[in-house]
Short mmCIF file of C-alpha atoms in Angstrom, two decimals:
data_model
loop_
_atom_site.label_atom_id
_atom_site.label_comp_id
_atom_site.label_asym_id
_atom_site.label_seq_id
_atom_site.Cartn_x
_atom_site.Cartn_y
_atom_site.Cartn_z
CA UNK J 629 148.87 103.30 -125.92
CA UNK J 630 148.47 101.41 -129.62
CA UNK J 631 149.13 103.76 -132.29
CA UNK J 632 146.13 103.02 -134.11
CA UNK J 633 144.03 103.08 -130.83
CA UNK J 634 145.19 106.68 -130.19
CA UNK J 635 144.92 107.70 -133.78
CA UNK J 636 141.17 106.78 -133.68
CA UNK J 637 140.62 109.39 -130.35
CA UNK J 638 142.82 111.82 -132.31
CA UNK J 639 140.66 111.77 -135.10
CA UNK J 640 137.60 111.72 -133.18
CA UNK J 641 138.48 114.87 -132.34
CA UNK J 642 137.92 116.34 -136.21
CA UNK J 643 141.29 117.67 -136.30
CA UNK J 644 142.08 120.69 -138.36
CA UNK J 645 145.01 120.06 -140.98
CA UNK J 646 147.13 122.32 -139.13
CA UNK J 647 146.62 120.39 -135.75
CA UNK J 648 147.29 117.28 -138.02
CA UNK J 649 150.55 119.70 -139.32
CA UNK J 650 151.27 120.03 -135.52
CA UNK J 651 150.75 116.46 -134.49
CA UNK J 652 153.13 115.38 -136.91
CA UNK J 653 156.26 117.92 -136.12
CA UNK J 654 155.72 117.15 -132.73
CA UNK J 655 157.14 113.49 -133.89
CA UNK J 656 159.57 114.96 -135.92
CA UNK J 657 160.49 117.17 -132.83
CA UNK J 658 160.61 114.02 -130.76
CA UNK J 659 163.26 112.09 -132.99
CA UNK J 660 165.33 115.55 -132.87
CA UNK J 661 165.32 115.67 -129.16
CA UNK J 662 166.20 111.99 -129.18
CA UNK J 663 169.25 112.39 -131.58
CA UNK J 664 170.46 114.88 -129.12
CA UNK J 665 170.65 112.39 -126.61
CA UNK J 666 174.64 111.43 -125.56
CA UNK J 667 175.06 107.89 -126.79
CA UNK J 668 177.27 107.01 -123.80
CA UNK J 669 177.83 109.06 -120.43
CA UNK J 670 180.42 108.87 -117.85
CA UNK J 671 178.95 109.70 -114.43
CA UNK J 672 182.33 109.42 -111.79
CA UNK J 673 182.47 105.50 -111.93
CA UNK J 674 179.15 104.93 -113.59
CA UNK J 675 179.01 104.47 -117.41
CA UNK J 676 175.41 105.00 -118.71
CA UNK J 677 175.32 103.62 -122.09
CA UNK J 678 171.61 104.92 -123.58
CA UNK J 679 172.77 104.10 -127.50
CA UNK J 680 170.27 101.25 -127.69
CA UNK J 681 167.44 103.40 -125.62
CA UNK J 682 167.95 106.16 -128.23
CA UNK J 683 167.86 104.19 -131.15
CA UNK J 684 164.86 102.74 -129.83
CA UNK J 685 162.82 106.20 -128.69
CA UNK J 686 163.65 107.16 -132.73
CA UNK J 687 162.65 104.18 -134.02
CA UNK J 688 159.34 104.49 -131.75
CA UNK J 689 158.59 108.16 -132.92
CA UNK J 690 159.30 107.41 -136.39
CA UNK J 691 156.62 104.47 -136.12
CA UNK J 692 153.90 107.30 -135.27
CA UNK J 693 154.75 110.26 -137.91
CA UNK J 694 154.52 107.26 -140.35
CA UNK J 695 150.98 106.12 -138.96
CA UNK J 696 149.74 109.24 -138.89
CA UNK J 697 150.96 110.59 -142.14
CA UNK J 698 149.51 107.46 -143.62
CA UNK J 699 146.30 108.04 -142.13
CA UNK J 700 146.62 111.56 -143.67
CA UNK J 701 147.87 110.61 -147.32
CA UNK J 702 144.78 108.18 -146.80
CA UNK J 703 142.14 110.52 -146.21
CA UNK J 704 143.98 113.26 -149.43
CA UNK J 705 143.90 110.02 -151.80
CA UNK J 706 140.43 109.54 -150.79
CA UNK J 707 139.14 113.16 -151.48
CA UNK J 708 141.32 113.46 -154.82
CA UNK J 709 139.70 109.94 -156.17
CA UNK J 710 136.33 112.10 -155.94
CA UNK J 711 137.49 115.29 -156.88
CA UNK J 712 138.86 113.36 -160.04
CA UNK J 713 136.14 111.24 -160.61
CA UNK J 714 133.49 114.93 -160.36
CA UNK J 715 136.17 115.93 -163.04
CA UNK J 716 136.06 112.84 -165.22
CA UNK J 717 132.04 112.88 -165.42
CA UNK J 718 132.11 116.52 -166.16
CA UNK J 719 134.85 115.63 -169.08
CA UNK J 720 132.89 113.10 -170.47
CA UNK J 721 130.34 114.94 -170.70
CA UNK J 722 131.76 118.27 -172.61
CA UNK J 723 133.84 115.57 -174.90
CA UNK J 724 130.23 114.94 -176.43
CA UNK J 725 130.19 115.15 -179.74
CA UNK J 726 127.77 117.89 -181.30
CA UNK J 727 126.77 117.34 -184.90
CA UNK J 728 125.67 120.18 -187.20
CA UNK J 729 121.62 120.93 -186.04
CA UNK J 730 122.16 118.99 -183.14
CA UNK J 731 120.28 121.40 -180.78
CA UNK J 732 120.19 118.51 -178.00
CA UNK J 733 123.62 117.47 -177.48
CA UNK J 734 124.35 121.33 -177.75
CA UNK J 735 121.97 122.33 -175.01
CA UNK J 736 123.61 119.62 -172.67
CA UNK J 737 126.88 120.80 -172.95
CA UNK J 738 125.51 124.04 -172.82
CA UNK J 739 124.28 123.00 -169.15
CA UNK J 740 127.29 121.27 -168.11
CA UNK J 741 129.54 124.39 -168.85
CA UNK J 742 127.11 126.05 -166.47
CA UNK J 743 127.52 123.21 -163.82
CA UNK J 744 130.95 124.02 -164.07
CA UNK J 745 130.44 127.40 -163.69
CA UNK J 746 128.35 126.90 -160.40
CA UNK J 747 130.56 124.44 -159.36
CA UNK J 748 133.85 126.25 -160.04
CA UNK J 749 134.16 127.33 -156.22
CA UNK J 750 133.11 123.92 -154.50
CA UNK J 751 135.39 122.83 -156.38
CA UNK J 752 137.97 125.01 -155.78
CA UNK J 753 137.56 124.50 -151.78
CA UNK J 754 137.75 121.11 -152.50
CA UNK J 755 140.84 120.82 -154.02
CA UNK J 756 142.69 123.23 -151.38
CA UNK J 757 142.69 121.07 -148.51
CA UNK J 758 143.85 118.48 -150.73
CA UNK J 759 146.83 120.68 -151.85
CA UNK J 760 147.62 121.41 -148.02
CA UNK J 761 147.55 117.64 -147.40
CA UNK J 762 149.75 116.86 -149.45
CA UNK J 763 152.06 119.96 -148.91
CA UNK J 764 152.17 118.84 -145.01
CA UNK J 765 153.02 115.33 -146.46
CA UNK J 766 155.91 116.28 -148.24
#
């Protein structure tokens, strides 16, 4: 199968980040196994030389970790762009400036400090799977 052709039914699966976690070391795995593989072996009379087949079955399972944690570091990127941009609004708006007897631009940042407060755990579970994407990236 295409790489992106199977990546598409893998992710139509909603995969958690630790069967994404999986799906990648089972790559890794593969281009272990394949490293392990005798270059050249002498059967009686018979000389089976598998260097190139090796090189090639590495080369082939390095191809999909790559896709895949691409599609992954895709998909963090994504969700940190709007986690930062939720942060930059909210900055923007607590950098307002609040002259003496200015009761208005006090009460807004009044309310945004309690957005933040309500939002403090949303945005807290969104930033975790973020962390864990990028910890099963590195």
């Amino acid at each position: 199968k295409d790489i992106a052709e199977e990546y598409k039914l893998f992710k139509a699966t909603d995969p958690t980040l630790d069967e994404f976690e999986a799906k990648l070391r089972s790559f890794a795995r593969l281009d272990d196994d394949f490293s392990l593989l005798e270059p050249r072996r002498q059967i009686s009379a018979l000389s089976l030389n598998a260097g190139n087949l090796t090189k090639n079955l590495r080369d082939l399972a390095s191809k999909w970790k790559e896709s895949f944690a691409r599609e992954l570091h895709s998909q963090a990127f994504a969700r940190l762009e709007s986690l930062s941009d939720v942060i930059k609004t909210t900055m923007k708006k607590l950098n307002r400036e609040v002259a003496d007897g200015d009761i208005d631009a006090l009460g807004h940042v009044m309310r945004t400090l309690k957005e933040v407060r309500e939002q403090q755990g949303e945005i807290e579970l969104k930033r975790e799977p973020i962390t864990k994407m990028y910890a099963i990236l590195d």
